[in-house]
Coordinates of C-alpha atoms and ligand atoms in Angstrom, one line a residue:
M1 CA -8.7 14.4 13.1
T2 CA -9.0 14.7 16.8
E3 CA -5.6 14.7 18.0
P4 CA -3.6 17.9 19.0
L5 CA -1.5 19.1 16.2
T6 CA 1.7 19.8 18.4
H7 CA 3.5 17.4 20.7
P8 CA 6.5 18.5 22.4
D9 CA 7.9 14.6 22.3
P10 CA 8.6 12.3 19.3
L11 CA 5.3 10.5 18.5
T12 CA 5.7 7.0 18.5
V13 CA 3.3 4.5 16.4
H14 CA 3.9 0.9 17.0
V15 CA 3.7 -2.1 14.6
P16 CA 2.6 -5.0 16.8
L17 CA 3.8 -7.5 14.5
D18 CA 4.5 -11.5 15.8
G19 CA 7.4 -13.1 15.8
G20 CA 9.8 -10.8 17.1
R21 CA 9.1 -8.5 13.8
A22 CA 7.3 -5.8 16.3
Y23 CA 8.6 -2.4 15.8
D24 CA 8.2 1.2 16.7
I25 CA 8.2 4.2 14.2
M26 CA 9.4 7.1 16.0
I27 CA 8.1 10.7 14.0
G28 CA 9.2 14.3 15.2
R29 CA 11.8 17.1 14.2
G30 CA 15.4 16.4 15.0
L31 CA 15.2 12.8 15.1
I32 CA 18.4 12.4 13.0
D33 CA 20.7 14.2 15.4
A34 CA 19.1 12.1 18.1
A35 CA 19.2 8.7 16.4
G36 CA 22.1 7.1 18.5
P37 CA 20.5 5.9 21.5
H38 CA 17.6 4.6 19.8
M39 CA 19.4 2.6 17.6
A40 CA 22.0 1.5 20.4
A41 CA 19.2 0.1 22.2
L42 CA 18.7 -2.3 19.7
G43 CA 22.2 -3.8 20.9
A44 CA 24.2 -3.5 17.7
R45 CA 27.8 -2.3 17.9
R46 CA 28.2 -1.0 13.9
A47 CA 26.0 0.4 11.5
A48 CA 26.3 0.8 7.5
I49 CA 24.2 3.7 6.4
V50 CA 23.1 3.8 2.8
T51 CA 22.3 6.8 1.4
D52 CA 22.0 8.7 -1.8
E53 CA 24.1 11.3 -2.9
N54 CA 21.6 14.6 -2.1
V55 CA 20.4 12.8 1.0
G56 CA 24.2 11.8 2.1
A57 CA 25.9 15.3 1.7
L58 CA 22.6 16.8 3.8
Y59 CA 22.2 14.3 6.7
A60 CA 25.2 11.3 6.4
G61 CA 27.4 13.3 8.7
R62 CA 25.3 14.2 11.3
L63 CA 23.7 10.9 11.8
Q64 CA 26.9 9.4 12.0
D65 CA 28.0 11.9 14.6
S66 CA 24.9 11.3 16.3
L67 CA 25.4 7.2 16.3
G68 CA 28.9 7.7 17.4
R69 CA 28.2 9.6 20.5
S70 CA 26.4 6.7 21.5
G71 CA 29.4 4.1 20.5
L72 CA 28.3 3.0 17.3
N73 CA 31.0 2.9 14.2
S74 CA 29.3 3.6 11.0
G75 CA 30.2 3.3 7.2
I76 CA 28.7 4.6 4.2
V77 CA 27.4 3.3 0.8
T78 CA 26.2 5.9 -1.3
V79 CA 24.1 5.2 -4.6
A80 CA 23.2 7.9 -7.2
P81 CA 19.7 9.7 -6.7
G82 CA 16.6 8.5 -8.2
E83 CA 14.6 5.5 -9.2
G84 CA 17.5 4.3 -11.7
S85 CA 19.5 3.0 -8.3
K86 CA 16.5 0.9 -7.5
S87 CA 17.7 -1.5 -10.2
Y88 CA 20.3 -4.7 -10.7
A89 CA 23.2 -2.8 -10.8
G90 CA 21.6 -0.3 -7.9
Y91 CA 21.5 -3.8 -6.0
A92 CA 24.5 -4.8 -7.1
Q93 CA 27.1 -1.4 -5.8
V94 CA 24.9 -1.7 -2.4
C95 CA 25.7 -5.4 -1.8
D96 CA 29.3 -5.0 -2.6
G97 CA 29.4 -1.9 -0.9
L98 CA 28.2 -3.5 2.3
L99 CA 30.7 -6.7 1.9
A100 CA 32.9 -4.2 1.6
L101 CA 32.3 -2.5 5.1
K102 CA 32.3 -6.5 6.3
V103 CA 28.9 -6.2 6.9
E104 CA 28.1 -8.5 9.8
R105 CA 24.9 -10.4 11.0
G106 CA 24.8 -8.7 13.9
D107 CA 25.2 -5.4 12.7
L108 CA 22.5 -2.7 11.2
V109 CA 21.8 -1.5 7.7
V110 CA 20.6 1.9 8.1
A111 CA 18.6 3.6 4.7
L112 CA 19.2 7.4 5.3
G113 CA 16.9 8.4 2.0
G114 CA 13.4 8.3 0.1
G115 CA 11.7 5.3 -0.8
V116 CA 14.1 4.5 -3.3
V117 CA 17.2 4.5 -0.6
G118 CA 14.5 2.2 1.6
D119 CA 13.8 -0.3 -0.7
L120 CA 16.8 -0.7 -1.9
A121 CA 18.8 -1.2 1.6
G122 CA 16.2 -3.3 2.8
F123 CA 16.0 -5.6 -0.3
A124 CA 20.0 -5.8 0.5
A125 CA 19.3 -6.2 4.0
A126 CA 17.0 -8.6 3.4
T127 CA 19.6 -10.8 1.4
L128 CA 22.9 -10.0 2.8
R129 CA 24.1 -12.9 4.5
R130 CA 20.7 -14.3 3.8
G131 CA 19.8 -11.3 6.6
V132 CA 20.5 -8.6 8.3
R133 CA 18.7 -6.1 10.5
F134 CA 17.7 -2.7 9.2
V135 CA 16.5 0.2 10.3
Q136 CA 14.5 3.0 8.2
V137 CA 15.6 6.7 8.7
P138 CA 13.0 8.2 5.8
T139 CA 14.0 11.4 4.6
S140 CA 11.4 12.1 2.2
L141 CA 7.6 13.2 2.8
L142 CA 6.8 9.7 0.7
A143 CA 9.3 7.5 2.4
Q144 CA 7.8 9.0 5.8
V145 CA 4.0 8.4 5.3
D146 CA 4.4 5.2 3.5
S147 CA 7.8 3.5 2.2
S148 CA 9.6 3.1 5.6
V149 CA 6.7 1.3 7.0
G150 CA 5.6 -2.5 6.3
G151 CA 8.8 -4.2 5.2
K152 CA 7.9 -4.1 1.4
T153 CA 11.6 -3.9 -0.5
G154 CA 13.1 -4.7 -3.6
I155 CA 13.8 -3.1 -6.9
N156 CA 12.8 -2.8 -10.7
A157 CA 12.6 -4.9 -13.3
P158 CA 13.0 -3.7 -17.1
L159 CA 9.5 -5.4 -17.4
G160 CA 8.1 -3.8 -14.4
K161 CA 7.8 -2.0 -10.8
N162 CA 9.4 -3.5 -7.7
L163 CA 9.1 -6.8 -9.9
I164 CA 12.2 -8.4 -7.5
G165 CA 11.7 -8.1 -3.7
A166 CA 11.2 -9.6 -0.4
F167 CA 9.3 -8.7 2.9
H168 CA 11.7 -7.7 5.5
Q169 CA 10.5 -5.8 8.0
P170 CA 12.8 -2.8 9.5
R171 CA 14.0 -2.9 13.2
L172 CA 13.0 0.7 14.0
V173 CA 11.5 3.5 11.7
L174 CA 12.9 7.2 12.5
A175 CA 11.2 10.1 10.6
D176 CA 12.7 13.2 11.3
T177 CA 10.2 15.4 9.9
A178 CA 12.5 18.8 10.1
A179 CA 14.6 16.5 7.2
V180 CA 11.3 17.0 4.8
D181 CA 12.4 20.7 4.7
T182 CA 15.3 20.3 2.2
L183 CA 12.9 18.2 -0.1
S184 CA 12.4 19.7 -3.3
E185 CA 8.8 21.1 -4.1
R186 CA 8.1 18.4 -6.8
E187 CA 9.2 15.5 -4.7
M188 CA 7.0 17.5 -1.7
R189 CA 4.1 16.9 -4.0
A190 CA 5.0 13.5 -5.0
G191 CA 4.7 12.3 -1.5
Y192 CA 1.2 14.0 -0.9
A193 CA 0.1 11.8 -3.5
E194 CA 0.4 9.1 -0.8
V195 CA -0.9 11.4 1.9
A196 CA -3.9 11.7 0.0
K197 CA -4.5 7.9 -0.6
Y198 CA -4.8 7.3 3.0
G199 CA -7.8 9.3 3.2
L200 CA -9.0 7.7 -0.4
I201 CA -8.6 4.1 0.4
A202 CA -10.3 4.2 4.5
D203 CA -10.8 7.5 5.8
P204 CA -13.2 10.0 4.4
G205 CA -12.6 12.3 7.5
F206 CA -8.5 12.4 7.0
F207 CA -9.6 13.6 3.3
D208 CA -11.6 16.7 4.6
W209 CA -9.0 17.1 6.6
C210 CA -6.0 17.1 4.1
E211 CA -8.4 19.6 2.0
A212 CA -7.9 21.7 4.4
H213 CA -5.0 21.8 5.8
W214 CA -2.5 20.1 3.0
R215 CA -0.3 23.5 2.9
G216 CA 0.6 23.1 6.4
I217 CA 2.1 19.6 5.5
F218 CA 4.2 21.2 2.7
S219 CA 5.2 24.2 5.0
G220 CA 6.7 22.2 8.0
G221 CA 4.1 23.1 10.5
P222 CA 2.6 20.5 13.0
E223 CA 0.5 19.6 10.2
R224 CA 2.9 17.7 8.7
D225 CA 4.0 15.6 11.9
A226 CA 0.2 14.8 12.3
A227 CA -0.2 13.5 8.7
V228 CA 3.1 11.3 8.8
A229 CA 1.7 9.6 12.4
A230 CA -1.9 9.4 10.8
C231 CA -0.7 7.9 7.6
C232 CA 2.1 5.5 9.6
R233 CA -0.9 4.4 11.8
A234 CA -3.3 3.7 8.9
K235 CA -0.6 1.8 7.3
A236 CA 0.8 -0.2 10.6
A237 CA -2.9 -1.2 11.1
V238 CA -3.4 -2.4 7.4
V239 CA 0.2 -4.2 7.8
T240 CA -0.2 -5.8 11.2
R241 CA -3.6 -7.6 10.1
D242 CA -2.0 -8.7 6.3
E243 CA 1.7 -8.4 6.7
R244 CA 2.5 -10.2 3.0
E245 CA -0.7 -8.7 1.0
D246 CA -3.2 -11.9 1.1
G247 CA -6.0 -9.4 1.5
E248 CA -6.4 -6.0 2.7
R249 CA -2.9 -4.6 2.1
A250 CA -3.7 -4.8 -1.7
L251 CA -6.3 -1.4 -1.0
L252 CA -2.6 0.6 -0.2
N253 CA -2.2 0.1 -3.9
L254 CA -4.9 2.4 -4.8
G255 CA -3.5 4.5 -7.8
H256 CA -0.7 1.7 -8.2
T257 CA -1.7 -0.7 -11.0
F258 CA -2.1 2.5 -13.7
G259 CA 0.8 4.4 -12.1
H260 CA 3.3 1.5 -11.9
A261 CA 2.7 0.7 -15.6
L262 CA 3.2 4.6 -16.4
E263 CA 6.5 4.4 -14.2
R264 CA 7.6 1.5 -16.7
L265 CA 6.5 3.0 -19.7
T266 CA 8.8 6.0 -18.7
G267 CA 11.5 4.1 -18.4
Y268 CA 11.9 4.7 -14.6
D269 CA 13.0 8.3 -15.8
A270 CA 12.6 10.8 -12.7
A271 CA 12.6 13.7 -15.3
R272 CA 9.6 12.5 -16.7
L273 CA 7.6 10.8 -14.0
V274 CA 8.3 10.0 -10.3
H275 CA 6.4 7.4 -8.3
G276 CA 4.1 9.7 -6.4
E277 CA 3.1 11.4 -9.7
G278 CA 2.4 8.2 -11.3
V279 CA 0.2 7.1 -8.0
A280 CA -1.4 10.7 -8.6
I281 CA -2.7 10.1 -12.4
G282 CA -3.5 6.2 -11.0
M283 CA -5.8 7.7 -8.4
A284 CA -7.5 10.0 -11.0
L285 CA -8.1 7.2 -13.1
A286 CA -9.4 4.5 -10.5
F287 CA -11.7 6.9 -9.3
R288 CA -12.7 7.7 -13.1
F289 CA -12.9 4.2 -14.0
S290 CA -14.9 3.4 -10.9
A291 CA -17.4 6.3 -11.8
R292 CA -17.7 4.9 -15.3
L293 CA -18.7 1.5 -14.4
G294 CA -21.4 3.1 -11.9
L295 CA -19.8 2.0 -8.6
C296 CA -19.0 5.9 -7.6
A297 CA -20.6 9.2 -7.7
G298 CA -19.0 11.3 -10.9
Q299 CA -18.9 14.2 -8.4
D300 CA -16.3 12.0 -5.8
A301 CA -14.0 11.4 -9.2
G302 CA -14.1 15.3 -9.9
R303 CA -13.6 15.8 -6.1
V304 CA -10.6 13.8 -6.2
A305 CA -8.7 15.3 -9.3
N306 CA -9.4 18.6 -8.3
H307 CA -7.8 18.1 -5.0
L308 CA -4.5 16.5 -6.4
A309 CA -4.7 19.2 -9.1
L310 CA -5.0 21.9 -6.4
A311 CA -2.0 20.0 -4.8
G312 CA 0.1 20.8 -7.9
L313 CA -0.1 16.7 -8.9
P314 CA -1.0 15.5 -12.5
T315 CA -4.1 13.7 -13.0
R316 CA -4.4 12.7 -16.6
L317 CA -2.1 10.2 -19.0
Q318 CA -1.9 13.4 -21.3
A319 CA 0.4 14.9 -18.3
V320 CA 3.3 12.6 -18.7
P321 CA 6.1 14.6 -20.4
G322 CA 6.8 12.7 -23.6
G323 CA 3.4 10.4 -23.6
C324 CA 3.0 6.9 -22.0
G325 CA 2.1 5.2 -25.2
D326 CA -1.6 3.9 -26.5
A327 CA -4.1 2.1 -24.3
D328 CA -2.5 -1.7 -25.6
A329 CA 1.1 -0.5 -24.3
I330 CA -0.7 0.8 -20.9
L331 CA -2.4 -2.9 -20.3
D332 CA 0.4 -4.6 -21.5
A333 CA 2.9 -2.9 -18.7
M334 CA -0.3 -3.7 -16.2
A335 CA -0.1 -7.2 -17.0
Q336 CA 3.1 -7.6 -15.1
D337 CA 1.2 -6.2 -11.8
K338 CA 1.8 -8.2 -8.7
K339 CA -1.9 -8.4 -8.3
V340 CA -3.1 -10.2 -11.4
R341 CA -4.6 -13.4 -10.8
D342 CA -5.2 -16.4 -13.7
G343 CA -4.2 -13.6 -16.0
A344 CA -6.7 -11.0 -14.9
L345 CA -6.1 -7.6 -13.4
T346 CA -7.2 -6.5 -9.8
F347 CA -8.0 -2.9 -9.6
I348 CA -8.4 -1.0 -6.3
L349 CA -11.9 0.7 -7.3
A350 CA -14.2 3.0 -5.0
R351 CA -17.8 3.5 -4.1
G352 CA -16.5 6.9 -3.2
I353 CA -14.1 8.8 -1.0
G354 CA -13.0 6.5 1.4
Q355 CA -14.6 3.7 0.5
S356 CA -11.9 1.7 -1.5
F357 CA -12.3 -2.2 -2.7
I358 CA -10.4 -4.7 -4.4
A359 CA -11.7 -5.6 -7.7
P360 CA -10.4 -8.9 -8.9
G361 CA -11.1 -10.0 -12.6
V362 CA -11.2 -6.8 -14.1
D363 CA -12.6 -7.2 -17.5
R364 CA -9.5 -6.2 -20.1
A365 CA -12.0 -4.8 -22.8
E366 CA -13.4 -2.5 -20.1
V367 CA -10.2 -1.2 -19.1
A368 CA -8.5 -0.8 -22.4
A369 CA -12.0 1.1 -23.7
F370 CA -11.6 3.6 -20.5
L371 CA -8.1 4.0 -21.6
R372 CA -8.9 5.0 -25.1
D373 CA -11.3 7.4 -24.1
E374 CA -9.0 9.0 -21.4
L375 CA -6.3 9.2 -24.0
A376 CA -8.9 10.8 -26.3
S377 CA -10.5 13.2 -23.9
D378 CA -7.3 14.3 -22.7
R379 CA -6.0 15.3 -26.2
D380 CA -9.0 17.3 -26.3
A381 CA -8.7 18.9 -23.2
Ligands
LIG401 N1 8.1 0.1 0.2 C1 7.0 0.7 0.2 O1 5.8 0.0 0.8 C2 7.0 1.8 -0.9 C3 5.9 2.5 -0.5 C4 5.7 3.9 -1.5 C5 6.7 4.1 -2.7 N2 7.8 2.8 -2.6 C6 8.7 3.2 -3.4 O2 9.6 4.7 -3.2 C7 10.2 5.2 -4.2 C8 9.7 6.6 -4.1 O3 10.2 7.2 -3.0 P1 10.5 8.5 -3.3 O4 9.4 9.7 -3.6 O5 11.1 8.9 -1.8 O6 11.9 8.7 -3.8 P2 13.4 9.5 -3.9 O7 13.8 8.3 -2.9 O8 13.7 9.0 -5.3 O9 13.6 10.5 -3.0 C9 13.3 11.8 -4.0 C10 14.5 12.6 -4.7 O10 14.2 13.7 -3.2 C11 15.7 13.4 -2.6 N3 15.5 13.6 -1.1 C12 14.8 12.5 -0.6 N4 15.2 13.2 0.9 C13 15.6 14.6 0.7 C14 15.9 15.5 1.5 N5 15.6 15.2 2.9 N6 16.2 16.4 1.1 C15 16.5 17.0 -0.1 N7 16.2 15.8 -0.9 C16 16.0 14.6 -0.5 C17 16.4 12.4 -3.2 O11 17.6 12.4 -3.4 C18 15.6 12.1 -4.4 O12 16.4 12.5 -5.5 C19 9.7 4.2 -5.3 O13 10.9 3.5 -5.6 C20 8.7 3.9 -4.9 O14 8.0 2.9 -5.6 C21 8.0 2.1 -1.7
LIG402 O1 2.9 -1.3 1.4 C1 2.1 -1.4 0.3 O2 1.6 -2.4 0.6 C2 1.6 -0.6 -0.8 O3 1.3 -1.0 -1.9 C3 2.3 0.8 -0.7 C4 2.7 1.5 -2.0 O4 2.5 2.9 -1.6 C5 4.3 1.2 -2.7 O5 4.6 2.0 -4.0 C6 4.5 -0.3 -2.8 O6 5.9 -0.4 -2.9 C7 3.9 -0.8 -3.8 O7 3.5 -2.3 -3.7 P1 3.9 -3.3 -5.0 O8 3.4 -4.8 -4.3 O9 2.3 -2.8 -5.9 O10 5.2 -3.1 -5.5
LIG403 ZN1 3.1 3.8 -3.8

């Protein structure tokens, strides 16, 4: 990366979508306390904050104070923390809560929290009164580098991850990188998996930089703001070219075909596996599968797994607490992937670090044999 690491003012990444759907992502320390004027500039007079119990206790009062200073009245809907809230029941709770607050079409729904709150509040906003504007105030590393940008909103179904949802772009993203200071070490690591993903997809220089600077991202040095900005720039560029995943946006799914299956097989239970951990295992598998197919060097697959492991992330199926079933169970779960076409799996594979590509029509038998060998080698490891 060539940009300076420190910035006196928030960095802004613009997402230049057509049709009135363009928006800014502002990145910097202290943006929650400074949120009021930015949201007031959207022309709303009232806001409804959706948050979870952990984040709400830490930041909802400060956000409400800031909005109040800019003349915005706000109410709060609070859900339980964790993936379990991204469910039919969680969706009903948020919609009913927003309706109880009498949220109108001219109001703003504000998602204050990690990716769970962002996806859930965004989906509620997409559907409440057939569409209310929403703002993302992401507080986890994962939400700042990935989920708050791009407009994928939704909930999980018992049969699979994010199977119910809508594209609904936020009007503004305010990523207060100081808020990440209170994140647990485990959730920091999980978010870091999505950071590394951007290097692995298409930017080998960024992956080199991550290998050298990942500790600064965790500790809250200037590297954190730089990494959030780099990921948001990369995601914004892809989303601008392919908003609804007709093509290249699928690259952002690197590691997710495996990862989402593991999340389903562990019952969306954060005590066992969180999204970023599933993605880390999935990316390591995608690279090892690519190497097995002769597409990429085994050295690259090793380098990916080593770096993720150094950052404290799992890279093998055996690392899933309580196990994840056999190859057939994993294949069955992957059959619900949204990239499936005519019943055939699509994977994001790699020719090397930063050289990922979309591979449709992957042979089920090849995947099954790979998974069986992975499970067997895990047992020996
Ligand atoms: N829409 C997208 O494009 C997209 C992209 C990536 C991931 N996702 C989704 O995002 C979700 C994962 O998001 P996540 O990793 O942020 O999980 P999360 O929202 O569950 O947050 C992780 C945990 O950290 C807590 N937390 C969040 N911010 C905190 C802070 N500043 N201080 C202290 N605690 C804090 C939360 O309460 C929660 O317990 C998954 O559902 C995944 O599918 C969506
Ligand atoms: O924004 C995207 O596109 C992504 O794929 C980003 C992923 O990190 C994210 O987990 C997303 O929710 C997965 O999308 P899905 O369509 O596979 O549910
Ligand atoms: Zn993801």
